[in-house]
XYZ file of N, CA and C in Angstrom:
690
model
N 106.261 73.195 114.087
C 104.873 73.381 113.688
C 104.053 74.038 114.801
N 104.187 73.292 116.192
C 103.780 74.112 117.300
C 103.794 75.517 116.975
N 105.033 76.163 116.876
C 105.191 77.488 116.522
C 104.388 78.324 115.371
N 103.977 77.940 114.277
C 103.483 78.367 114.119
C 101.827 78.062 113.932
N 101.814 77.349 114.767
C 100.112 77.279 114.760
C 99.814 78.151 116.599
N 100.739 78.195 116.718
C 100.735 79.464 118.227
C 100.682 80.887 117.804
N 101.350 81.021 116.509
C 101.720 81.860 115.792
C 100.449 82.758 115.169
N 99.419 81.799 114.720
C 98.633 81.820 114.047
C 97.224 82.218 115.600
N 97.578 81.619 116.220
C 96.331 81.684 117.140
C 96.198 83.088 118.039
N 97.737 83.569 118.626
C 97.865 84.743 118.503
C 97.807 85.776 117.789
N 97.768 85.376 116.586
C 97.916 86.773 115.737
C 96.629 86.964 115.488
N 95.418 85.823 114.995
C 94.145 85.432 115.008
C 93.426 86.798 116.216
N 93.678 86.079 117.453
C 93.604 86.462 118.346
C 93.465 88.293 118.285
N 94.489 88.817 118.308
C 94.870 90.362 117.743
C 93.901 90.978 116.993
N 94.017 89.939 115.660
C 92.847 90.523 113.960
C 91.365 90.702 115.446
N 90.901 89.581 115.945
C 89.580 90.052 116.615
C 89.031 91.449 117.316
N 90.317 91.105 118.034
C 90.654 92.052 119.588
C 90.790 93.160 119.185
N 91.328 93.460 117.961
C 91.719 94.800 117.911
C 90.794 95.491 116.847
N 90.348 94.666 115.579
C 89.145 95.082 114.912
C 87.953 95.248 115.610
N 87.191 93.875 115.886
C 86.200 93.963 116.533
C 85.717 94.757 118.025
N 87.293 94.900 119.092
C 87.850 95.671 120.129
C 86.850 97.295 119.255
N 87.533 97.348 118.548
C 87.408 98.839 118.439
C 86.038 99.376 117.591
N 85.597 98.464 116.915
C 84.080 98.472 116.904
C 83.086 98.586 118.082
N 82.945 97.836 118.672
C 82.228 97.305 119.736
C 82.506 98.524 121.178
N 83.936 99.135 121.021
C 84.202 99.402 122.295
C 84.514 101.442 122.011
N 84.694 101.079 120.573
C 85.236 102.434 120.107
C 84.670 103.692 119.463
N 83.834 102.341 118.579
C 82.895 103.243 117.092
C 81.971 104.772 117.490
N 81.232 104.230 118.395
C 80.114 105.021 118.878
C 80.158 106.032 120.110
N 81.381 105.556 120.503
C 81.749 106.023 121.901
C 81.065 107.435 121.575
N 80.726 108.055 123.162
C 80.270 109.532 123.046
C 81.101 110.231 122.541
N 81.050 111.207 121.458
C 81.732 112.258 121.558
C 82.860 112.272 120.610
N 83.326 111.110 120.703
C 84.939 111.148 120.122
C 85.139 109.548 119.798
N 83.786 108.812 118.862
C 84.055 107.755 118.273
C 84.977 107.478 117.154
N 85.341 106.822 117.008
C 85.994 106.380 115.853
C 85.379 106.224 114.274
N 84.212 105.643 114.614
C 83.248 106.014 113.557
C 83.629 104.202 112.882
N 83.212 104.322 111.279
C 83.317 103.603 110.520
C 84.629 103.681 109.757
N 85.384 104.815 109.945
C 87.039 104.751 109.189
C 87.595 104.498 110.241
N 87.761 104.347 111.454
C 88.212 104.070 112.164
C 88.510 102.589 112.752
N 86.985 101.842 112.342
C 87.370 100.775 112.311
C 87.941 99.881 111.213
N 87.724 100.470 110.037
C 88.475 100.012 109.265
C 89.806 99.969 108.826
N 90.031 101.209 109.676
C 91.441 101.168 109.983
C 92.094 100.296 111.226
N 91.322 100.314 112.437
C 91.849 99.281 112.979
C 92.225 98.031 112.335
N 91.051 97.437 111.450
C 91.470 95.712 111.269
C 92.260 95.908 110.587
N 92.542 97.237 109.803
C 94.137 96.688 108.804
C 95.023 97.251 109.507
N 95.370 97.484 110.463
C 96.309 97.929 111.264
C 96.699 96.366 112.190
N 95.524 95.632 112.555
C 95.723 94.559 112.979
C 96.643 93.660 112.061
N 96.253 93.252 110.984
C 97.257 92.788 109.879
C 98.406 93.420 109.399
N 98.609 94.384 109.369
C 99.696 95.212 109.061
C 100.972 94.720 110.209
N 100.657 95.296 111.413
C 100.947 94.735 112.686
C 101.808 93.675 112.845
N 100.181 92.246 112.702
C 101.153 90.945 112.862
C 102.135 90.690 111.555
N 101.799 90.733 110.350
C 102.233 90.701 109.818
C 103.713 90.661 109.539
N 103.918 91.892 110.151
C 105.322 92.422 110.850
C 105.753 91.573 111.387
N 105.239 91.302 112.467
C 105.608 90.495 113.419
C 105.847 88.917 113.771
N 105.014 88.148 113.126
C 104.760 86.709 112.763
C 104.863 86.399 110.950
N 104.701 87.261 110.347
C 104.872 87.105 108.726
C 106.305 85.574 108.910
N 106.883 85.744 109.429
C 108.243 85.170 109.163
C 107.995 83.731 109.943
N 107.059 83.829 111.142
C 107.077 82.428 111.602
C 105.881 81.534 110.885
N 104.898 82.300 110.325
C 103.217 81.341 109.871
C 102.996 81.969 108.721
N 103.758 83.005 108.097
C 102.966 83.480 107.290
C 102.008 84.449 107.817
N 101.367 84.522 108.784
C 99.970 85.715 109.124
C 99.265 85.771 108.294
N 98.535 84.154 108.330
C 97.591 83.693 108.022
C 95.985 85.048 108.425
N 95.781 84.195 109.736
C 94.844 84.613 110.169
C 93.512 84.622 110.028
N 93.033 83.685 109.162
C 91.994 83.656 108.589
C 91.736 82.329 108.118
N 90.691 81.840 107.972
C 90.635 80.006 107.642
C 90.550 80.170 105.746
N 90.097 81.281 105.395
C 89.620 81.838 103.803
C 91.073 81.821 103.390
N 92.260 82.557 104.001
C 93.010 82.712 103.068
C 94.131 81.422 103.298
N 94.273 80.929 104.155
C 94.658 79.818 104.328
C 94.441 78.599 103.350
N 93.005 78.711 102.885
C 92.489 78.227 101.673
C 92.853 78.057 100.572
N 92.623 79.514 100.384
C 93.519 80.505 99.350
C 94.741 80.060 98.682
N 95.539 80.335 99.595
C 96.641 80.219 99.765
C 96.796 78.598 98.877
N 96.174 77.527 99.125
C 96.477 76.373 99.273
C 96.188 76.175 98.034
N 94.620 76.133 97.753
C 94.456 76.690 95.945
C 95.371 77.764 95.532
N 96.148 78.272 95.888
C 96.989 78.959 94.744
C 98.241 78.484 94.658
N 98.767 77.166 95.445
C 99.716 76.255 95.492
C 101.023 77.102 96.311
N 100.219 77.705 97.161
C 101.212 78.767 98.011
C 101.300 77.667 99.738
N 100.760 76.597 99.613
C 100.401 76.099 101.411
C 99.746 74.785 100.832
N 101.187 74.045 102.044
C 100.644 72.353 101.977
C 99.056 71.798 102.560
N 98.343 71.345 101.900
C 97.183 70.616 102.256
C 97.218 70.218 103.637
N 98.499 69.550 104.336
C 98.887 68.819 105.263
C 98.395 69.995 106.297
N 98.674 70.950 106.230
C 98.149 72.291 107.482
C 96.966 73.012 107.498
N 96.558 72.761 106.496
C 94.948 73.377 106.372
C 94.124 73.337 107.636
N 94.156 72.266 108.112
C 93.445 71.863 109.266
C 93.646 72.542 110.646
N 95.334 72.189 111.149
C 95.657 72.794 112.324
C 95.913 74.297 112.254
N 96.240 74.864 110.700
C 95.873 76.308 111.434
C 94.509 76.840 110.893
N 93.515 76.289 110.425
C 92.562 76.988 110.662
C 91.801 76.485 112.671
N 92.133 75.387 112.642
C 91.811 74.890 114.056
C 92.342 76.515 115.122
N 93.743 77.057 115.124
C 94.413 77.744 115.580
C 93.718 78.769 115.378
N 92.934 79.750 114.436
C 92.696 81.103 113.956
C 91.038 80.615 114.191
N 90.534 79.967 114.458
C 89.117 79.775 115.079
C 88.817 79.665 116.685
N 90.220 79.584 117.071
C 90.303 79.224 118.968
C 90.640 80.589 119.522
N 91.819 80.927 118.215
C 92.576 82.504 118.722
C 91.191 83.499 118.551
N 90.006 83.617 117.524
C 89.386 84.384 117.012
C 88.157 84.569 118.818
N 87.897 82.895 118.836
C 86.922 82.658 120.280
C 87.670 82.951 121.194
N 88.219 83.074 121.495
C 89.763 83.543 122.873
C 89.791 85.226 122.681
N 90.009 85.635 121.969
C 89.810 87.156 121.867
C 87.931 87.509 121.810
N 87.002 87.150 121.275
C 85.538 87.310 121.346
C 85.730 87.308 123.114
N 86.321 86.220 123.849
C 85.712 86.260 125.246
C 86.670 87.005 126.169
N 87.709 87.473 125.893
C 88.554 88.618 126.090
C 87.957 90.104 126.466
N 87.301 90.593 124.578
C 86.286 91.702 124.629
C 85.057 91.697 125.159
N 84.333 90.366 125.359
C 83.171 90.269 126.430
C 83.140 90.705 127.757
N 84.569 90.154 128.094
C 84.662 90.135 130.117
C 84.884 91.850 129.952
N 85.848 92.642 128.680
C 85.549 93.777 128.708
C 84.567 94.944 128.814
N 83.942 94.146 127.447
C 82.632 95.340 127.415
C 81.464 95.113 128.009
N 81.363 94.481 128.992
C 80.443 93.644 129.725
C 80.406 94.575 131.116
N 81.496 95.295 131.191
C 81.533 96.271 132.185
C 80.833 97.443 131.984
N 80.780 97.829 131.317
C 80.604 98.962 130.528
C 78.917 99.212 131.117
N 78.254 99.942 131.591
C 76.559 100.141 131.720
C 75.771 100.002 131.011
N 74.764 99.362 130.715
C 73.923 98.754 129.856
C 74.181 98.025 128.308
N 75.544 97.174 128.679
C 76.623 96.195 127.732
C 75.177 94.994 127.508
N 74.550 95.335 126.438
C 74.122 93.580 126.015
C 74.526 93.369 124.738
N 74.632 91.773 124.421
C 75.292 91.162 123.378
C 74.035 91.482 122.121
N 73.254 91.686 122.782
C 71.794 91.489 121.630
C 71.784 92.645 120.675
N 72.918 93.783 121.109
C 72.825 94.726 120.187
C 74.170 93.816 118.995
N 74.358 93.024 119.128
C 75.378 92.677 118.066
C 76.919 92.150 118.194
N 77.620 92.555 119.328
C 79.013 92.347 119.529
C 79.536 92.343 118.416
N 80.044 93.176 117.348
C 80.595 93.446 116.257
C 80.150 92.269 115.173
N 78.617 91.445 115.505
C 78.891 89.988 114.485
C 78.312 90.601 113.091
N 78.799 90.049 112.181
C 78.409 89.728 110.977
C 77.011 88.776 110.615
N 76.085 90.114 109.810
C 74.842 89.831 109.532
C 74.376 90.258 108.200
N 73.273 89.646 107.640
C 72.631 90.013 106.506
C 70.797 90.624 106.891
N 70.321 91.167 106.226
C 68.623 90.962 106.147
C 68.623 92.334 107.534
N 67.754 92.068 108.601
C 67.784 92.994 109.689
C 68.731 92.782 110.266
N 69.902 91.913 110.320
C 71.051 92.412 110.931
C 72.258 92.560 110.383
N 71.977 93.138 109.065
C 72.935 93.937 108.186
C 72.691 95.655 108.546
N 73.798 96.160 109.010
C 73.806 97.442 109.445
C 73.124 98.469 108.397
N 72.870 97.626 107.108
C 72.288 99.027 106.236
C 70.789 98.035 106.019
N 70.370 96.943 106.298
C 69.509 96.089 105.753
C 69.432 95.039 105.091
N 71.098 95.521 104.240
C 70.871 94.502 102.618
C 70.840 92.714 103.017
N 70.048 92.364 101.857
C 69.529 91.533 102.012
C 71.007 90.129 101.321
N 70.383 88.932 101.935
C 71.398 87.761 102.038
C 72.280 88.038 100.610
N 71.551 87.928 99.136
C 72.180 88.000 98.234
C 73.368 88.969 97.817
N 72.859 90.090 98.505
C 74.526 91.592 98.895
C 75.399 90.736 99.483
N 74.788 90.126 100.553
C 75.834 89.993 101.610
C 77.241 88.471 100.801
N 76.206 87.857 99.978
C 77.059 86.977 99.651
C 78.084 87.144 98.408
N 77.560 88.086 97.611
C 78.090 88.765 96.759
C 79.203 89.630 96.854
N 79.134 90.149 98.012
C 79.868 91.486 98.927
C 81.108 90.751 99.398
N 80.857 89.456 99.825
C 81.509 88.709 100.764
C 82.710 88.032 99.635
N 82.261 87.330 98.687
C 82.610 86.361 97.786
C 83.544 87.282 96.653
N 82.867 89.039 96.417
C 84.186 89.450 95.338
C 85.124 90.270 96.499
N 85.098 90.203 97.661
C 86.379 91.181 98.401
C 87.024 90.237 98.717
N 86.655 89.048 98.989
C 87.727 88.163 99.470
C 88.358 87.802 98.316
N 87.531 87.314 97.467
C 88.816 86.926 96.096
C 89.806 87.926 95.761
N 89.091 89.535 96.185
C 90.318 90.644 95.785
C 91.693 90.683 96.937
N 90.650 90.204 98.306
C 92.060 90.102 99.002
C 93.030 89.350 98.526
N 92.599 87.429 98.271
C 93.244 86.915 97.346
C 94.430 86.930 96.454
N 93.894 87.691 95.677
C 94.495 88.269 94.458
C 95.518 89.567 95.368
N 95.323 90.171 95.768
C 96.322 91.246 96.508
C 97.676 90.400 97.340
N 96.517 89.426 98.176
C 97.844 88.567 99.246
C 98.632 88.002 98.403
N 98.242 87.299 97.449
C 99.858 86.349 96.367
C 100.239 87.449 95.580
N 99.411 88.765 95.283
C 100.428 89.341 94.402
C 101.373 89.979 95.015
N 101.283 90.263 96.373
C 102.140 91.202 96.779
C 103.592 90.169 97.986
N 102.615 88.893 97.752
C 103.815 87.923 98.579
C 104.569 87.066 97.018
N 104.372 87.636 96.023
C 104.665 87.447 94.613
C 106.182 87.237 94.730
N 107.036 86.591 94.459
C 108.821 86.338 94.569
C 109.038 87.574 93.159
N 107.898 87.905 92.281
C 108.660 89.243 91.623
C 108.049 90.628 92.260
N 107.546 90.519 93.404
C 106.777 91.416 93.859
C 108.111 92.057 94.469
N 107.885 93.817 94.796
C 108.994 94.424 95.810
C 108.952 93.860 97.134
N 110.645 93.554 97.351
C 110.494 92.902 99.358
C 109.637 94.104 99.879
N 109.156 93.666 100.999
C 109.316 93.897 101.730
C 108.131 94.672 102.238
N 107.422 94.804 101.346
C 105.885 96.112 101.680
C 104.673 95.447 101.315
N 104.295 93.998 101.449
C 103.545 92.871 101.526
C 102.284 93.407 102.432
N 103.036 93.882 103.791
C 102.440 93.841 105.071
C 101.428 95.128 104.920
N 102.201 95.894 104.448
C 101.155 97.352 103.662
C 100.700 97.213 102.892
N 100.344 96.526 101.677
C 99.454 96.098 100.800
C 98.719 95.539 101.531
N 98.648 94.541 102.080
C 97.481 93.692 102.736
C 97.094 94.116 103.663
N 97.361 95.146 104.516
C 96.745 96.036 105.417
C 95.432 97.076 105.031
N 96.398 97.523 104.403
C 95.816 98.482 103.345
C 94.286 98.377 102.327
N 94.484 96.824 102.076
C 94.002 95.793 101.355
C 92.447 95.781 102.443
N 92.693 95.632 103.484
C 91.654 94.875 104.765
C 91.153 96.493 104.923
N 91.764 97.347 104.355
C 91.053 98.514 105.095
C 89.776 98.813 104.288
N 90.861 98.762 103.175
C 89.592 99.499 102.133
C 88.673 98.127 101.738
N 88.482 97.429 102.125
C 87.625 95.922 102.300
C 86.767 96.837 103.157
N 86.973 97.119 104.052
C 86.074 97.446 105.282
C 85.230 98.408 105.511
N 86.070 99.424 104.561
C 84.975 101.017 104.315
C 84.158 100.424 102.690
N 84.205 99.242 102.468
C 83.357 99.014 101.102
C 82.080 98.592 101.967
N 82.419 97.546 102.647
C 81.283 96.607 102.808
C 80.777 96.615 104.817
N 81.357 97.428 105.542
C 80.877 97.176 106.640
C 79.236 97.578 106.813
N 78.859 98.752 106.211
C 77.080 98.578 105.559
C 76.233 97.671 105.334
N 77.507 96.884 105.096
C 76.615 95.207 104.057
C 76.752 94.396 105.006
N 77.660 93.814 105.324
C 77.281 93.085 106.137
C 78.514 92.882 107.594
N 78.681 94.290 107.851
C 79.746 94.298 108.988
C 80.865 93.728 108.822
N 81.269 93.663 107.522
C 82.212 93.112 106.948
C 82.801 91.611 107.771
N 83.367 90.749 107.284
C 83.368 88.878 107.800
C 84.891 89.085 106.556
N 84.613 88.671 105.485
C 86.146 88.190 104.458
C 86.616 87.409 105.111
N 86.395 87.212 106.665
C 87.319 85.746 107.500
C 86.347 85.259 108.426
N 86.380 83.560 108.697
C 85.124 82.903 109.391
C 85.597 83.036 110.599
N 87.016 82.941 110.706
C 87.581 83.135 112.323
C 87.064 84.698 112.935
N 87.136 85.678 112.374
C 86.257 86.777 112.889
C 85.048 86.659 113.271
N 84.107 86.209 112.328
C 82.732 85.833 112.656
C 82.451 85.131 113.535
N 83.180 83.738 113.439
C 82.463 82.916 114.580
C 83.366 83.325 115.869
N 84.454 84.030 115.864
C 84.725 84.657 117.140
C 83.990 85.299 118.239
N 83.496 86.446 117.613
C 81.647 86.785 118.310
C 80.747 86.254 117.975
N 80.006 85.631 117.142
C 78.997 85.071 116.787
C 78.368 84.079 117.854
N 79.790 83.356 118.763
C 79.191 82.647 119.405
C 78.652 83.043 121.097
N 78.986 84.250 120.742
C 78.720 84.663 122.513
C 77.334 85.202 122.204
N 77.370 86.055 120.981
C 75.555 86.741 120.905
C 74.653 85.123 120.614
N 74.609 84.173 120.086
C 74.316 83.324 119.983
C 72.771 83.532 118.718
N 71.906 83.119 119.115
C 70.839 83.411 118.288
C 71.189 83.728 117.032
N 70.549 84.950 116.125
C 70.336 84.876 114.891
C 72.136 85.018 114.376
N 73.174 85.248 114.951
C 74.351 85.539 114.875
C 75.031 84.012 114.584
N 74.902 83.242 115.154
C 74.666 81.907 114.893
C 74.486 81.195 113.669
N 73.156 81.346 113.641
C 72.128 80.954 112.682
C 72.391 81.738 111.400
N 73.233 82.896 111.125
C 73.499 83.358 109.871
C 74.896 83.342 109.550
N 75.612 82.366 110.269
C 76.685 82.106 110.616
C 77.791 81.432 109.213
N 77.106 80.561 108.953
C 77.176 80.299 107.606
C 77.355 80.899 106.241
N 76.911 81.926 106.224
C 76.970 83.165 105.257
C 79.018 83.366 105.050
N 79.058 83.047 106.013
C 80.205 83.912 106.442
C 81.776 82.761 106.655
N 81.114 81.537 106.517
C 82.214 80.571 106.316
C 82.070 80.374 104.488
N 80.752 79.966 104.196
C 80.747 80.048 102.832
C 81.738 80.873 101.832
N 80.771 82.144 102.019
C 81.119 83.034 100.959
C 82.947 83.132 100.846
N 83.635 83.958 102.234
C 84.580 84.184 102.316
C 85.553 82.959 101.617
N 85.367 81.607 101.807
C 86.068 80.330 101.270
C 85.865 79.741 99.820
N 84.410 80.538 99.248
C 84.619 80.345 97.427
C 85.181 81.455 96.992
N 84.791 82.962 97.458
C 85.624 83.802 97.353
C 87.298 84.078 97.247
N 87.759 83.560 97.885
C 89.374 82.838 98.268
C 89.539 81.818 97.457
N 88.712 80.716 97.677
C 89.405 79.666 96.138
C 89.367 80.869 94.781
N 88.505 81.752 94.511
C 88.115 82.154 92.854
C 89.121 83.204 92.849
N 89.276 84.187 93.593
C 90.468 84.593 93.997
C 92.494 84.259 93.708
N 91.950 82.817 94.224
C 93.640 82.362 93.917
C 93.118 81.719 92.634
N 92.548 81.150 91.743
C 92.068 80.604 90.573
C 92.691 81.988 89.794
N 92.323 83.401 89.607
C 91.850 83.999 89.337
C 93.958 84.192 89.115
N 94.410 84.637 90.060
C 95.816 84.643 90.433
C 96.175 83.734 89.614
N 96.296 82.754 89.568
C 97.000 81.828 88.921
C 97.296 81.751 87.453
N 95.735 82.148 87.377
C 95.918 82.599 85.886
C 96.661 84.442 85.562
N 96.311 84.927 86.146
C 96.851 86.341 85.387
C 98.377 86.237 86.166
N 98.778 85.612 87.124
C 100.268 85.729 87.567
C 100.836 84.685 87.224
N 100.646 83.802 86.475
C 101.508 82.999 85.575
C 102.952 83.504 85.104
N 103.597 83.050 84.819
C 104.955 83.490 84.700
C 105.081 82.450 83.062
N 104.326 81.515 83.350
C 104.112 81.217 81.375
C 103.546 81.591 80.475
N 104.168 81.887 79.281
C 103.391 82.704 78.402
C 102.508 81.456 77.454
């Protein structure tokens, strides 16, 4: 079990570092940013990745939502709910203070412009207001949902799981990073959330909520159309 709740905290770890990494450190850069496809390609490159790599020891979880998920869709014992979301909330804060000691170097680095957190109202990158954001939040995660069991489906093709759900996180990300800097996972959010502190914090909630009814309605949603009874 150790193993894979190490499993989980590292890979956690990665989804931050390397999404939020490349937001924060990449997007805007002079000249030769990455932009907004870029980061959306990072975070599904992050999953794609571990996936690969840990799929076989934890699953590559990574997220406390789909872990959820997962559990409502009778894919994951109740008994673990706990220690690996414990794991993908430590790995998520362990990588947030990783990219801090980083971009903290950087000349005129303050957290107050955002550190990649997830916001609604004035600190939603386009404006939109709480009700987008929860809306935004609540139908991509159920679609991730619905993508993660269909494609970890026992009639699904081996083996290309890791590219669906990559794939899956990308185009999540060029939908909704406007809305609300895209979240679908609380371990992302409260990963930075807690170093900017203030309103990042305080809208913090948005973002454990949504993503975790989203994910139950999601695997609800699965259960019924991937039934195997007629």
């Amino acid at each position: 079990m150790m193993k894979q709740y190490g499993a989980e905290f590292f890979g956690t770890f990665w989804l931050i570092f390397g999404g939020c990494g490349s937001a924060v450190i990449a997007a805007a850069f002079p000249e030769v940013g990455i932009g907004l496809l870029g980061v959306s390609l990072a975070f599904g490159l992050t999953v794609l990745t571990m996936a690969f790599a840990i799929g076989h020891i934890s699953g590559c979880h990574l997220n406390p939502a789909v872990s959820i998920g997962l559990w409502a869709g009778g894919r994951f014992p109740a008994t673990q709910l706990l220690p690996y979301i414990i794991a993908q909330v430590l790995g998520g804060i362990a990588a947030g203070g990783v990219l801090y000691l980083i971009a903290s170097g950087a000349p005129g680095f303050d957290v107050a412009g955002g550190f990649a957190s997830n916001g609604y109202g004035d600190h939603s990158p386009g404006g939109y207001s709480l009700q987008s954001a929860l809306i935004a939040e609540v139908v991509l995660t159920a679609f991730f949902l619905i993508i993660i069991l269909g494609a970890t489906d026992k009639r699904a093709p081996t083996g290309f799981a890791p590219i669906a759900i990559g794939l899956a996180l990308t185009l999540i990300h060029l939908i909704s990073i406007p809305v609300t800097n895209t979240s679908v996972n609380p371990a992302r959010s409260t990963g930075v959330a807690i170093y900017v502190g203030d309103w990042a914090t305080a809208q913090l909630w948005v973002f454990w909520v949504a993503p975790i009814v989203g994910a139950i309605l999601g695997a609800v949603i699965y259960r019924f159309i991937g039934s195997e009874k007629q």
